[in-house]
mmCIF file of C-alpha atoms in Angstrom:
data_model
loop_
_atom_site.group_PDB
_atom_site.id
_atom_site.type_symbol
_atom_site.label_atom_id
_atom_site.label_comp_id
_atom_site.label_asym_id
_atom_site.label_seq_id
_atom_site.Cartn_x
_atom_site.Cartn_y
_atom_site.Cartn_z
ATOM 1 C CA MET A 103 0.000 0.000 0.000
ATOM 2 C CA LYS A 104 1.198 3.530 -0.891
ATOM 3 C CA SER A 105 1.939 5.881 2.006
ATOM 4 C CA ASN A 106 0.944 9.552 1.871
ATOM 5 C CA LYS A 107 3.598 12.273 1.744
ATOM 6 C CA PRO A 108 3.891 14.429 4.861
ATOM 7 C CA ARG A 109 2.192 17.795 4.451
ATOM 8 C CA ASN A 110 4.126 21.036 4.290
ATOM 9 C CA ARG A 111 2.956 22.824 7.431
ATOM 10 C CA ILE A 112 4.330 26.192 6.265
ATOM 11 C CA ALA A 113 2.219 26.082 3.091
ATOM 12 C CA LEU A 114 -0.913 25.493 5.181
ATOM 13 C CA ASN A 115 -0.334 28.564 7.350
ATOM 14 C CA PRO A 116 -3.537 30.701 7.251
ATOM 15 C CA LEU A 117 -1.473 33.900 7.141
ATOM 16 C CA LEU A 118 -0.050 32.844 3.771
ATOM 17 C CA ARG A 119 -3.560 32.504 2.293
ATOM 18 C CA LYS A 120 -4.459 36.176 2.581
ATOM 19 C CA GLY A 121 -3.000 37.068 -0.804
ATOM 20 C CA GLY A 122 -5.223 38.442 -3.527
ATOM 21 C CA VAL A 123 -5.350 40.400 -6.710
ATOM 22 C CA HIS A 124 -2.370 42.691 -7.181
ATOM 23 C CA VAL A 125 -3.610 46.279 -7.366
ATOM 24 C CA ARG A 126 -1.806 49.579 -7.406
ATOM 25 C CA ALA A 127 -1.234 51.121 -3.991
ATOM 26 C CA LYS A 128 -3.536 53.957 -2.976
ATOM 27 C CA SER A 129 -0.571 56.283 -2.597
ATOM 28 C CA GLY A 130 0.433 55.520 -6.189
ATOM 29 C CA GLU A 131 -3.085 56.292 -7.395
ATOM 30 C CA ARG A 132 -3.072 59.604 -5.508
ATOM 31 C CA PHE A 133 0.323 60.502 -6.970
ATOM 32 C CA ALA A 134 -0.815 59.683 -10.518
ATOM 33 C CA THR A 135 -3.988 61.751 -10.059
ATOM 34 C CA LYS A 136 -1.964 64.694 -8.766
ATOM 35 C CA GLN A 137 0.454 64.454 -11.700
ATOM 36 C CA LYS A 138 -2.462 64.444 -14.188
ATOM 37 C CA MET A 139 -3.959 67.510 -12.492
ATOM 38 C CA LEU A 140 -0.649 69.393 -12.549
ATOM 39 C CA LYS A 141 -0.106 68.521 -16.214
ATOM 40 C CA ALA A 142 -3.608 69.734 -17.106
ATOM 41 C CA ALA A 143 -2.976 72.967 -15.181
ATOM 42 C CA ARG A 144 0.313 73.541 -17.034
ATOM 43 C CA GLU A 145 -1.351 72.962 -20.399
ATOM 44 C CA TRP A 146 -4.264 75.249 -19.496
ATOM 45 C CA LYS A 147 -1.934 77.989 -18.272
ATOM 46 C CA GLY A 148 0.225 77.642 -21.383
ATOM 47 C CA SER A 149 -2.768 78.074 -23.666
ATOM 48 C CA ARG A 150 -3.936 81.103 -21.654
ATOM 49 C CA ASP A 151 -0.502 82.757 -21.935
ATOM 50 C CA PHE A 152 -0.528 82.244 -25.704
ATOM 51 C CA LEU A 153 -3.968 83.876 -26.003
ATOM 52 C CA ARG A 154 -2.795 86.796 -23.879
ATOM 53 C CA PHE A 155 0.221 87.215 -26.175
ATOM 54 C CA LEU A 156 -2.073 87.309 -29.221
ATOM 55 C CA GLN A 157 -4.131 90.121 -27.677
ATOM 56 C CA TRP A 158 -1.064 92.354 -27.388
ATOM 57 C CA CYS A 159 0.157 91.751 -30.932
ATOM 58 C CA PRO A 160 -0.965 94.437 -33.434
#
């Protein structure tokens, strides 16, 4: 009769089962959102400066 292999007790640890889907950290999401906002502000300000320059040209 075939004997069973001993179980790996480390692999059965309940703390090792709490893994899940890998998602971006919340701090990374906040940083990316802030960078998008700053980029949009720079682009908006740049377009406003160009329009102001056109008003002063004869």
